[in-house]
């Protein structure tokens, strides 16, 4: 009889949950956020869900799927610290060491400013359509491929024997800089334009040059394309090209003007898709699951939060444990640089013995997959050693759930294990920790009644230097000034692809670039050929000096070769820092008042029989029994190899238990032996301290950038002659 009563109560609860989810689904802000994320589900899922009348008997499979759909988006918008759109705006704060706690100026409204941006692939498609006009070809400058170099009557390409080329063709190739048109090349060589066109056709057929409208990577690729088109002297050709671009820009403006009005936004996004499809004769979205970067739609949106947080000494004084962690992160990047640097040096020596002179392009392609085929194994070995060195310092007893340490007690051991100056690639001097505050409210911080949590530690990267942050800063020049302090001399960096699955896109590209910095085009040439310090990889000589590899630029500037491999190195290490043992259970570790590792469980998916339970009430009860057996808290995050991103689970919520069970079933179907990771949610919802002008509370994290001041300068000559 108790079970019958429970089932009745369970039915009442799930119906009330469905009604609450309908309230959520009807919110204008929610619908606008879903329109940006996945507009079709508004019609196929959200609309029918709102039209449904919840009842115990009416909760068939489809209504439950729609409940889960709304709950899934709701947790992404409200629980996770994702920085995206108006529902995850960037907020800028400041230090005030004359104050103690944390204060918030809520500003006016939720968002102070927002903007919409074209995805790079969308503008590339428009450029391809424009260049289909035969009359525009004369205005497209040819560009020598970045890894191709002519040496007299020989062309040098990586991995191939030298190829013969006539001296006249070689002279044309040398002038294919991506800036000069065929007519300008003809004028410079005092030959006819038709003769140059014949040579360009030959060079293109030999795959030594490209001749297309190339739009450099930027936050506003449409502006760069417009500037290129405006340089066309033929008025009729120019106007035809600009008219095509103008149509899609007008459609973009309509989306921007729609703001958070869900209905207007849907109409504007639909009109944009139609304009794009009509112009390019191609789909306006890319298929989910395809090997593409995160932005599958034509546009994305970013915003700046109205609220500004001011952080005082109470937080600063408790960052000592962070210093210990950063010391070991520097050790980690040093070891990775040593291991992979040695492998790259072996490749260089082989190429030198085979070919004599070695350039960056040849070295890069010989190391594919960059930075080296053994890089993943090397990083894993360093990560294992990092954990092994931390294990005796942490001293976690077997089976313990909480480890409390004092920074004063372990500082000497940390220094003994990890202390050394930085010797990695140039951007390895950056480490970006995410710090969260656990406190009832800001008054508790003032009283000292709080705890800090170290979230992710992004190694070898300046996270706030990414375009998505920089474009939302009210004073970009101040960020460039900080970059100048970090790197007084010029940096050498690779030109990165516009997109690279699963995470790389225009939003994440480095945006704090100065005129003095050099960019090296290797395989992807995504910069402006007209920029003075953009250099082809084939034009950079590699030499070994005192046991280290240096690249010599055409102007004589020298730099450590690993700087060109820097982004590839960072991709391997940025999320690999962890103090946790690779075990079924790892305790929460607190140093002073900072949690440096949340409690974590690793679970075999095939052992969770509740996931296959057909009865929803029984599934819910059995899931809670399983939770109790492991001692899991009510709120957790789950990382599954079968899911694109971590997701939130509330074990008191039937709908989130259903979502969890489905994720487990998907993982078992994919790999019966797979494991997933469960991590305690910390801070928890009652710790939401960031407020708006109406008193609403929001989840938030403090994102810092630490700059290593011990770095051994890796640039042989930090200034250009």
XYZ file of C-alpha atoms in Angstrom:
721
model
C 0.000 0.000 0.000
C 2.886 2.376 0.720
C 4.143 1.924 -2.846
C 0.697 2.662 -4.282
C 0.563 5.846 -2.229
C 4.055 6.781 -3.380
C 3.131 6.291 -7.028
C 0.131 8.566 -6.587
C 2.265 11.219 -4.910
C 4.938 10.814 -7.579
C 2.325 11.385 -10.282
C 1.179 14.600 -8.622
C 4.764 15.825 -8.337
C 5.734 15.133 -11.954
C 2.605 16.926 -13.172
C 3.516 19.953 -11.036
C 7.058 19.801 -12.448
C 5.617 19.730 -15.974
C 3.540 22.832 -15.223
C 6.621 24.613 -13.888
C 8.563 23.668 -17.012
C 5.697 25.045 -19.100
C 6.042 28.318 -17.215
C 9.755 28.306 -18.032
C 9.124 27.418 -21.675
C 6.726 30.349 -22.003
C 9.256 32.930 -20.813
C 10.272 35.296 -23.582
C 13.921 35.183 -22.544
C 13.951 31.388 -22.577
C 12.410 31.223 -26.023
C 14.840 33.822 -27.341
C 17.787 31.875 -25.917
C 16.539 28.651 -27.533
C 16.065 30.546 -30.811
C 19.784 31.318 -30.773
C 20.745 27.764 -29.808
C 18.398 25.599 -31.870
C 15.525 27.491 -33.484
C 13.701 24.461 -34.998
C 12.949 22.957 -31.574
C 10.766 25.960 -30.747
C 8.270 24.635 -33.269
C 8.873 20.902 -32.935
C 9.301 20.706 -29.173
C 8.607 23.848 -27.150
C 5.402 24.868 -28.957
C 3.666 21.477 -28.642
C 4.809 21.240 -25.021
C 3.153 24.563 -24.214
C -0.069 23.393 -25.892
C -0.176 20.167 -23.866
C -2.333 19.917 -20.717
C -0.247 18.044 -18.104
C -1.843 15.046 -16.429
C -0.652 11.767 -14.992
C -2.362 9.767 -17.721
C -1.204 12.114 -20.458
C 2.525 11.837 -19.721
C 3.283 9.557 -22.630
C 6.725 9.293 -24.217
C 6.534 12.445 -26.333
C 5.462 14.878 -23.557
C 8.226 13.467 -21.334
C 10.775 14.040 -24.108
C 9.612 17.640 -24.382
C 9.863 18.082 -20.617
C 13.437 16.873 -20.819
C 14.147 19.190 -23.740
C 13.052 22.255 -21.755
C 14.857 21.077 -18.618
C 18.018 20.454 -20.611
C 18.112 23.987 -22.012
C 17.079 25.470 -18.665
C 20.048 23.920 -16.851
C 22.405 25.110 -19.559
C 21.112 28.664 -19.378
C 20.859 28.929 -15.579
C 23.190 26.505 -13.832
C 26.417 26.476 -15.837
C 28.840 29.359 -16.200
C 28.787 29.257 -19.988
C 29.735 32.531 -21.648
C 27.400 32.865 -24.600
C 24.756 35.315 -25.739
C 22.560 37.460 -23.517
C 21.894 34.422 -21.295
C 25.602 34.063 -20.450
C 27.016 37.572 -20.724
C 30.576 38.600 -19.945
C 30.895 40.655 -16.798
C 33.971 42.758 -16.119
C 35.109 43.480 -12.590
C 37.956 45.197 -10.802
C 40.189 44.920 -7.762
C 39.854 47.493 -4.992
C 42.465 46.831 -2.337
C 41.102 49.630 -0.169
C 37.998 47.519 0.483
C 37.564 44.172 2.169
C 34.781 42.119 0.644
C 32.990 41.940 -2.675
C 30.506 44.547 -3.847
C 28.258 44.618 -6.882
C 27.087 47.643 -8.830
C 24.090 46.081 -10.612
C 23.852 48.783 -13.272
C 20.615 49.122 -15.207
C 18.910 46.012 -16.518
C 20.578 42.672 -17.114
C 22.673 43.412 -20.204
C 24.547 46.653 -20.828
C 25.443 45.946 -24.453
C 25.126 43.120 -26.945
C 26.178 42.455 -30.502
C 25.659 39.840 -33.178
C 28.534 38.481 -35.223
C 28.773 36.516 -38.422
C 30.299 33.060 -38.207
C 33.436 32.988 -40.332
C 32.133 30.132 -42.474
C 29.092 32.210 -43.436
C 31.131 35.109 -44.827
C 33.508 32.690 -46.533
C 30.470 31.250 -48.341
C 29.386 34.746 -49.403
C 32.920 35.482 -50.644
C 32.884 32.268 -52.664
C 29.612 33.288 -54.284
C 30.986 36.747 -55.119
C 34.145 35.388 -56.707
C 32.042 33.184 -58.989
C 31.547 36.328 -61.097
C 34.190 35.930 -63.888
C 34.652 39.686 -64.083
C 35.971 39.834 -60.519
C 38.920 37.516 -61.130
C 41.159 40.329 -62.329
C 40.743 41.991 -58.912
C 41.648 38.924 -56.823
C 45.344 39.017 -55.848
C 47.109 35.636 -56.102
C 48.936 34.411 -52.998
C 51.855 32.009 -52.774
C 51.063 29.115 -50.456
C 52.732 29.749 -47.138
C 54.835 26.573 -47.207
C 56.056 27.073 -50.796
C 59.352 28.798 -51.615
C 61.117 29.455 -54.893
C 64.916 29.332 -55.024
C 66.021 30.421 -58.465
C 64.827 27.784 -60.917
C 63.663 25.422 -58.137
C 60.517 25.272 -56.054
C 60.799 23.804 -52.558
C 57.796 22.117 -50.942
C 57.650 20.134 -47.687
C 57.892 16.381 -48.071
C 58.536 16.509 -51.828
C 61.633 16.556 -54.021
C 62.555 19.999 -55.399
C 60.588 20.917 -58.516
C 61.859 22.750 -61.562
C 60.400 26.141 -62.422
C 61.370 28.601 -65.126
C 63.011 31.797 -63.967
C 60.193 33.855 -65.471
C 57.573 31.834 -63.602
C 59.673 32.070 -60.448
C 59.699 35.866 -60.693
C 55.902 35.896 -60.921
C 55.623 33.466 -57.995
C 57.767 35.731 -55.834
C 55.304 38.586 -56.351
C 52.214 36.520 -55.509
C 51.902 38.105 -52.080
C 48.110 38.233 -51.751
C 48.200 42.013 -52.232
C 49.218 42.629 -55.850
C 46.709 41.965 -58.620
C 47.767 40.351 -61.876
C 47.913 43.795 -63.475
C 50.196 45.081 -60.720
C 52.469 42.042 -61.044
C 52.654 42.629 -64.803
C 53.550 46.267 -64.235
C 56.258 45.383 -61.701
C 57.854 42.887 -64.116
C 57.269 44.975 -67.254
C 55.429 42.164 -69.023
C 51.907 41.912 -70.394
C 48.952 41.151 -68.165
C 47.809 38.240 -70.395
C 51.279 36.702 -70.010
C 51.022 36.989 -66.225
C 47.551 35.448 -66.312
C 48.959 32.474 -68.232
C 51.684 32.009 -65.601
C 49.180 32.317 -62.754
C 47.047 29.629 -64.348
C 50.084 27.348 -64.463
C 51.085 28.116 -60.869
C 47.563 27.494 -59.644
C 47.400 24.200 -61.524
C 50.681 23.195 -59.845
C 49.134 24.165 -56.482
C 51.796 26.722 -55.732
C 49.370 29.623 -55.341
C 45.775 30.267 -54.391
C 43.604 32.843 -56.075
C 40.370 33.425 -54.265
C 38.790 36.027 -52.052
C 40.314 35.206 -48.681
C 38.720 36.810 -45.643
C 41.108 37.053 -42.665
C 39.921 35.766 -39.298
C 38.303 38.507 -37.236
C 35.253 39.274 -35.148
C 33.775 41.186 -38.089
C 34.712 39.264 -41.252
C 31.997 41.049 -43.253
C 33.778 44.378 -42.695
C 37.038 42.945 -44.025
C 35.261 41.506 -47.054
C 33.612 44.861 -47.701
C 36.961 46.666 -47.574
C 38.386 44.214 -50.122
C 35.459 44.677 -52.465
C 35.588 48.457 -52.191
C 39.099 48.372 -53.686
C 37.728 47.085 -57.004
C 38.130 49.935 -59.489
C 35.524 48.679 -61.965
C 32.343 50.326 -60.690
C 29.920 47.811 -62.202
C 31.847 44.812 -60.862
C 32.252 46.428 -57.456
C 28.584 47.322 -57.133
C 27.441 43.806 -58.063
C 29.683 42.321 -55.412
C 28.760 44.827 -52.711
C 25.051 44.322 -53.385
C 25.366 40.629 -52.511
C 27.114 41.428 -49.250
C 24.686 44.228 -48.422
C 21.700 41.888 -48.615
C 23.025 39.582 -45.930
C 24.166 42.547 -43.820
C 20.642 43.984 -43.849
C 19.278 40.625 -42.744
C 21.870 40.585 -39.935
C 20.787 44.050 -38.816
C 17.204 42.855 -38.524
C 18.357 40.072 -36.183
C 20.294 42.560 -34.067
C 17.288 44.879 -33.859
C 15.041 42.019 -32.700
C 16.932 41.849 -29.400
C 15.247 39.510 -26.912
C 11.816 39.604 -28.567
C 11.509 35.883 -29.264
C 8.943 36.135 -32.056
C 10.766 38.953 -33.838
C 14.045 37.096 -33.393
C 12.688 33.916 -34.935
C 11.307 35.862 -37.905
C 14.598 37.724 -38.389
C 16.748 34.594 -38.136
C 14.469 32.831 -40.617
C 14.724 35.751 -43.033
C 18.522 35.702 -42.692
C 18.632 31.983 -43.445
C 16.473 32.508 -46.521
C 18.636 35.384 -47.751
C 21.781 33.320 -47.295
C 20.331 30.218 -48.962
C 19.118 32.286 -51.914
C 22.483 34.001 -52.284
C 24.794 31.007 -51.879
C 22.518 28.124 -52.884
C 23.634 26.327 -49.710
C 22.172 25.473 -46.299
C 22.140 28.202 -43.660
C 23.075 25.772 -40.885
C 25.542 22.948 -40.647
C 24.479 19.496 -39.535
C 24.738 18.708 -35.844
C 27.490 16.228 -35.182
C 29.440 17.209 -38.291
C 33.156 17.842 -37.947
C 32.657 21.542 -37.583
C 33.369 24.122 -34.914
C 30.687 25.065 -32.353
C 29.005 27.780 -34.410
C 26.682 25.897 -36.746
C 24.498 28.923 -37.548
C 25.201 32.033 -39.571
C 25.320 34.311 -36.542
C 26.241 34.167 -32.903
C 25.633 36.692 -30.168
C 27.722 37.902 -27.230
C 26.847 40.443 -24.571
C 28.232 42.420 -21.625
C 26.470 42.223 -18.282
C 25.341 45.461 -16.652
C 26.589 44.415 -13.220
C 30.190 45.181 -12.234
C 31.804 43.341 -9.320
C 34.519 44.917 -7.181
C 36.752 42.468 -5.319
C 38.705 43.419 -2.202
C 41.367 42.097 0.127
C 39.219 39.378 1.706
C 39.454 37.428 -1.560
C 43.027 38.413 -2.364
C 44.297 37.288 1.029
C 42.924 33.782 0.456
C 44.626 33.188 -2.906
C 47.820 31.762 -1.383
C 46.804 28.183 -2.279
C 46.372 29.327 -5.860
C 50.032 30.336 -5.919
C 51.038 26.786 -4.963
C 48.862 25.354 -7.713
C 50.285 27.775 -10.279
C 53.814 26.756 -9.330
C 53.022 23.169 -10.222
C 51.250 24.252 -13.425
C 54.470 25.961 -14.516
C 56.381 22.746 -13.778
C 53.866 20.917 -15.960
C 54.338 23.198 -18.979
C 58.121 23.059 -18.553
C 58.076 19.266 -18.717
C 55.770 19.244 -21.733
C 57.993 21.764 -23.514
C 61.061 19.635 -22.791
C 59.528 16.394 -23.998
C 57.887 17.709 -27.145
C 60.719 20.131 -27.839
C 63.124 17.194 -27.880
C 60.914 15.321 -30.336
C 60.615 18.334 -32.646
C 64.399 18.712 -32.500
C 64.814 15.086 -33.632
C 62.539 15.770 -36.600
C 64.563 18.889 -37.431
C 67.837 16.980 -37.411
C 66.400 14.332 -39.719
C 65.205 16.990 -42.175
C 68.523 18.835 -41.952
C 70.434 15.654 -42.762
C 68.111 14.904 -45.685
C 67.692 18.373 -47.181
C 70.196 20.733 -45.667
C 68.334 23.960 -44.936
C 65.076 23.565 -42.991
C 62.203 26.038 -42.872
C 59.263 26.248 -40.491
C 56.820 24.962 -43.105
C 58.826 21.768 -43.685
C 59.305 21.223 -39.956
C 55.618 21.799 -39.196
C 54.339 19.337 -41.797
C 56.929 16.735 -40.766
C 55.527 16.903 -37.215
C 51.879 16.311 -38.187
C 49.741 15.773 -36.187
C 51.193 18.910 -34.670
C 52.970 19.421 -32.348
C 54.139 15.788 -32.670
C 52.518 12.375 -33.105
C 53.691 11.384 -29.613
C 52.411 14.556 -27.941
C 49.324 12.987 -26.357
C 51.398 10.245 -24.732
C 53.958 12.769 -23.524
C 51.311 14.992 -21.937
C 49.653 11.985 -20.296
C 52.996 10.948 -18.813
C 53.592 14.447 -17.453
C 50.071 14.512 -16.022
C 50.684 11.188 -14.278
C 53.909 12.508 -12.787
C 52.159 15.694 -11.676
C 49.576 13.626 -9.783
C 52.293 11.398 -8.322
C 54.225 14.400 -7.009
C 51.103 15.928 -5.472
C 49.895 12.681 -3.851
C 52.282 12.694 -0.843
C 51.753 16.433 -0.397
C 47.989 15.970 -0.191
C 48.328 12.827 1.891
C 44.703 11.781 1.407
C 43.948 8.687 3.530
C 42.244 5.843 1.627
C 38.477 6.282 1.605
C 38.600 9.868 2.846
C 36.030 12.335 1.552
C 37.514 15.570 2.883
C 41.142 16.631 3.027
C 41.983 19.908 4.791
C 45.488 21.327 4.486
C 47.330 24.496 5.415
C 49.345 26.288 2.729
C 52.002 27.094 5.330
C 52.395 23.382 6.093
C 52.777 22.232 2.482
C 54.533 25.221 0.857
C 58.032 23.813 1.353
C 57.024 20.450 -0.128
C 55.437 22.152 -3.136
C 58.577 24.201 -3.731
C 60.747 21.102 -3.435
C 58.684 19.223 -5.990
C 57.853 21.981 -8.462
C 59.777 25.240 -7.967
C 61.697 26.350 -11.070
C 61.595 29.267 -13.518
C 59.359 29.120 -16.565
C 60.926 27.638 -19.696
C 57.945 26.862 -21.886
C 56.598 28.396 -25.092
C 55.644 32.071 -25.012
C 51.968 31.764 -24.045
C 52.819 29.144 -21.404
C 53.546 32.038 -19.057
C 49.774 32.529 -18.801
C 47.546 30.433 -16.547
C 43.875 31.349 -16.196
C 42.118 30.060 -13.066
C 38.361 30.247 -12.574
C 37.580 31.000 -8.917
C 34.111 30.746 -7.405
C 32.830 32.091 -4.098
C 30.855 29.987 -1.617
C 28.986 32.389 0.673
C 25.405 32.996 1.727
C 25.662 36.577 0.506
C 28.226 39.335 0.057
C 27.929 40.388 3.688
C 29.276 36.947 4.606
C 32.358 37.607 2.469
C 32.901 40.861 4.360
C 32.754 38.919 7.636
C 35.193 36.318 6.343
C 32.507 33.635 6.356
C 33.187 32.206 2.912
C 35.126 29.611 0.979
C 36.686 29.795 -2.459
C 36.531 27.061 -5.082
C 39.083 26.603 -7.825
C 37.047 25.645 -10.874
C 38.909 25.016 -14.096
C 42.572 25.900 -14.366
C 43.261 26.822 -17.989
C 46.957 26.167 -18.513
C 49.112 28.041 -21.015
C 46.415 30.418 -22.136
C 45.012 33.865 -21.468
C 41.311 33.120 -21.524
C 40.207 36.758 -21.367
C 42.321 37.462 -24.445
C 39.851 35.488 -26.546
C 37.671 37.456 -28.933
C 34.445 36.657 -27.055
C 35.803 38.490 -23.997
C 37.817 41.231 -25.667
C 34.945 42.347 -27.891
C 32.798 42.869 -24.787
C 35.350 44.971 -22.900
C 34.530 48.697 -22.621
C 38.200 49.672 -23.065
C 40.144 47.290 -25.292
C 43.199 49.572 -25.201
C 43.588 48.822 -21.496
C 43.810 45.104 -22.282
C 46.417 45.789 -24.947
C 48.383 47.818 -22.402
C 48.394 44.799 -20.074
C 49.589 42.643 -22.968
C 52.425 45.116 -23.503
C 53.442 44.663 -19.868
C 53.444 40.889 -20.272
C 55.398 40.948 -23.544
C 57.413 44.173 -23.989
C 58.922 42.720 -27.156
C 57.152 41.265 -30.193
C 55.600 37.826 -30.009
C 55.703 35.192 -32.722
C 52.461 33.234 -33.066
C 51.001 30.849 -35.625
C 48.087 31.794 -37.828
C 45.325 29.586 -36.511
C 42.570 27.968 -38.545
C 39.303 29.894 -38.491
C 37.581 26.852 -37.083
C 38.716 23.577 -35.633
C 36.439 21.035 -33.966
C 35.300 20.642 -31.330
C 35.763 24.070 -29.711
C 37.837 26.399 -31.844
C 36.039 29.207 -33.674
C 36.200 32.945 -34.258
C 34.936 33.515 -30.691
C 37.985 31.836 -29.170
C 40.717 33.288 -31.387
C 43.360 35.508 -29.679
C 42.247 39.114 -30.089
C 44.942 41.011 -28.161
C 47.259 41.483 -31.118
C 49.661 44.395 -31.508
C 51.256 45.743 -34.711
C 54.659 44.624 -33.422
C 53.608 40.948 -33.171
C 54.530 38.474 -35.892
C 52.092 35.918 -37.274
C 53.350 32.877 -39.147
C 51.215 31.360 -41.892
C 51.790 27.629 -41.926
C 49.055 25.435 -43.442
C 46.206 27.827 -42.671
C 46.713 31.378 -43.843
C 44.047 33.309 -41.961
C 45.676 36.726 -41.660
C 45.744 39.774 -43.871
C 48.592 39.441 -46.411
C 48.910 43.209 -46.341
C 49.833 43.258 -42.661
C 53.605 43.960 -42.479
C 54.440 41.305 -39.895
C 52.559 38.380 -41.387
C 55.204 35.912 -42.567
C 55.110 32.727 -44.624
C 56.441 29.613 -42.885
C 58.612 28.789 -45.907
C 60.451 32.080 -45.450
C 61.568 31.323 -41.877
C 64.827 29.400 -41.528
C 65.203 26.951 -38.628
C 68.591 26.527 -36.954
C 69.881 24.690 -33.905
C 71.844 26.834 -31.499
C 73.151 25.665 -28.134
C 70.817 22.687 -28.174
C 67.658 24.644 -28.917
C 65.818 25.390 -32.127
C 65.379 28.963 -33.269
C 63.512 30.412 -36.200
C 65.081 33.265 -38.129
C 62.610 35.647 -39.749
C 63.346 37.439 -43.037
C 64.101 40.648 -41.104
C 66.628 38.811 -38.895
C 64.498 38.500 -35.764
C 65.037 35.203 -33.934
C 62.619 33.273 -31.737
C 62.139 29.885 -30.121
C 60.578 27.476 -32.616
C 58.156 26.155 -29.980
C 56.421 29.549 -30.081
C 55.062 28.643 -33.538
C 53.824 25.340 -32.116
C 52.427 27.194 -29.096
C 48.717 26.893 -29.796
C 49.027 23.190 -30.586
C 50.931 22.686 -27.325
C 48.302 24.635 -25.400
C 45.511 22.541 -26.919
C 47.161 19.485 -25.392
C 47.645 20.896 -21.881
C 44.998 23.557 -21.281
C 42.516 21.195 -19.582
C 44.960 18.588 -18.300
C 45.917 20.088 -14.948
C 44.476 18.103 -12.077
C 45.432 17.238 -8.519
C 42.936 14.389 -8.362
C 44.116 10.814 -8.469
C 42.835 8.770 -11.393
C 40.680 6.632 -9.101
C 37.078 5.560 -8.588
C 36.747 8.245 -5.926
C 38.734 11.379 -5.162
C 38.051 13.488 -2.059
C 37.394 17.180 -1.839
C 40.719 18.888 -1.131
C 40.770 22.234 0.675
C 43.886 24.306 1.270
C 43.250 27.111 3.751
C 39.905 28.493 2.551
C 40.185 27.343 -1.059
C 38.782 24.084 -2.415
C 41.391 23.103 -4.997
C 39.674 19.839 -5.996
C 35.988 18.965 -5.775
C 34.875 15.509 -4.703
C 34.639 13.256 -7.742
C 33.488 9.752 -8.637
C 34.264 7.671 -11.734
C 31.564 5.145 -12.507
C 31.161 2.191 -14.882
C 28.046 2.963 -16.912
C 27.069 -0.663 -17.413
C 26.609 -1.188 -13.675
C 23.683 1.231 -13.307
C 20.665 -1.041 -13.630
C 18.235 1.730 -12.640
C 18.858 3.377 -16.017
C 16.994 0.527 -17.759
C 14.033 0.540 -15.380
C 10.816 1.045 -17.388
C 8.721 2.366 -14.502
C 9.441 6.049 -13.976
C 8.695 6.017 -10.211
C 10.857 2.924 -9.702
C 13.640 4.435 -11.813
C 13.553 7.552 -9.644
C 13.680 5.593 -6.376
C 16.425 3.236 -7.567
C 18.506 6.174 -8.831
C 18.274 7.742 -5.380
C 19.289 4.442 -3.755
C 22.315 4.379 -6.058
C 23.099 7.986 -5.163
C 22.902 7.158 -1.448
C 25.172 4.128 -1.865
C 27.948 6.350 -3.207
C 27.215 9.268 -0.906
C 26.599 11.649 -3.806
C 25.222 15.096 -2.990
C 21.883 16.229 -4.359
C 23.426 18.449 -7.058
C 26.163 17.106 -9.342
C 27.638 17.582 -12.785
C 28.180 14.594 -15.052
C 30.773 14.257 -17.790
C 30.042 11.432 -20.208
C 32.071 10.440 -23.293
C 28.762 10.174 -25.161
C 27.620 13.745 -24.409
C 28.960 16.928 -26.032
C 29.323 18.814 -22.733
C 28.905 18.333 -18.956
C 25.323 18.367 -17.702
C 23.638 19.079 -14.373
C 21.690 16.518 -12.348
C 19.392 17.195 -9.400
C 18.596 13.863 -7.733
C 15.455 15.362 -6.179
C 14.069 16.109 -9.643
C 12.375 13.316 -11.634
C 13.012 15.052 -14.945
C 16.761 15.414 -14.317
C 16.965 11.801 -13.148
C 15.317 10.827 -16.450
C 17.861 12.894 -18.392
C 20.670 11.221 -16.452
C 19.289 7.725 -17.077
C 19.021 8.373 -20.809
C 22.622 9.607 -20.899
C 23.745 6.412 -19.177
C 21.863 4.270 -21.703
C 23.406 6.181 -24.622
C 26.876 5.662 -23.184
C 26.357 1.928 -22.658
C 25.142 1.558 -26.260
C 28.229 3.387 -27.462
C 30.686 1.525 -25.251
C 29.580 -1.049 -22.644
C 32.913 -0.668 -20.822
C 32.848 3.134 -20.700
C 33.017 5.194 -17.533
C 31.599 8.600 -16.737
C 32.604 11.165 -14.142
C 30.387 12.672 -11.455
C 31.533 15.823 -9.661
C 29.893 17.557 -6.745
C 28.283 20.896 -7.544
C 30.185 23.517 -5.588
C 29.165 26.308 -5.112
C 25.519 25.264 -4.835
C 22.497 27.393 -5.840
C 22.201 29.181 -2.485
C 25.677 30.630 -3.108
C 24.569 32.736 -6.096
C 25.853 36.175 -5.061
C 25.800 38.219 -8.274
C 22.658 40.377 -8.436
C 20.913 42.620 -10.933
C 19.024 45.844 -10.294
C 15.875 43.884 -9.415
C 17.608 41.729 -6.832
C 17.657 38.551 -8.927
C 20.624 36.314 -8.169
C 22.903 34.699 -10.726
C 25.583 32.064 -10.883
C 28.999 33.546 -11.605
C 32.705 32.854 -11.474
C 35.738 35.104 -11.169
C 38.078 34.524 -14.075
C 41.653 35.617 -13.433
C 44.767 35.619 -15.584
C 48.055 34.852 -13.853
C 51.287 35.891 -15.580
C 54.493 34.047 -14.715
C 57.194 36.525 -13.765
C 59.986 33.931 -13.593
C 60.062 33.110 -17.291
C 63.443 32.583 -18.849
C 63.217 34.730 -21.980
C 62.910 32.353 -24.915
C 63.356 34.940 -27.671
C 66.971 35.192 -28.752
C 66.475 38.713 -30.027
C 63.274 40.237 -28.658
C 63.342 43.283 -30.919
C 63.222 43.542 -34.658
C 66.156 45.309 -36.291
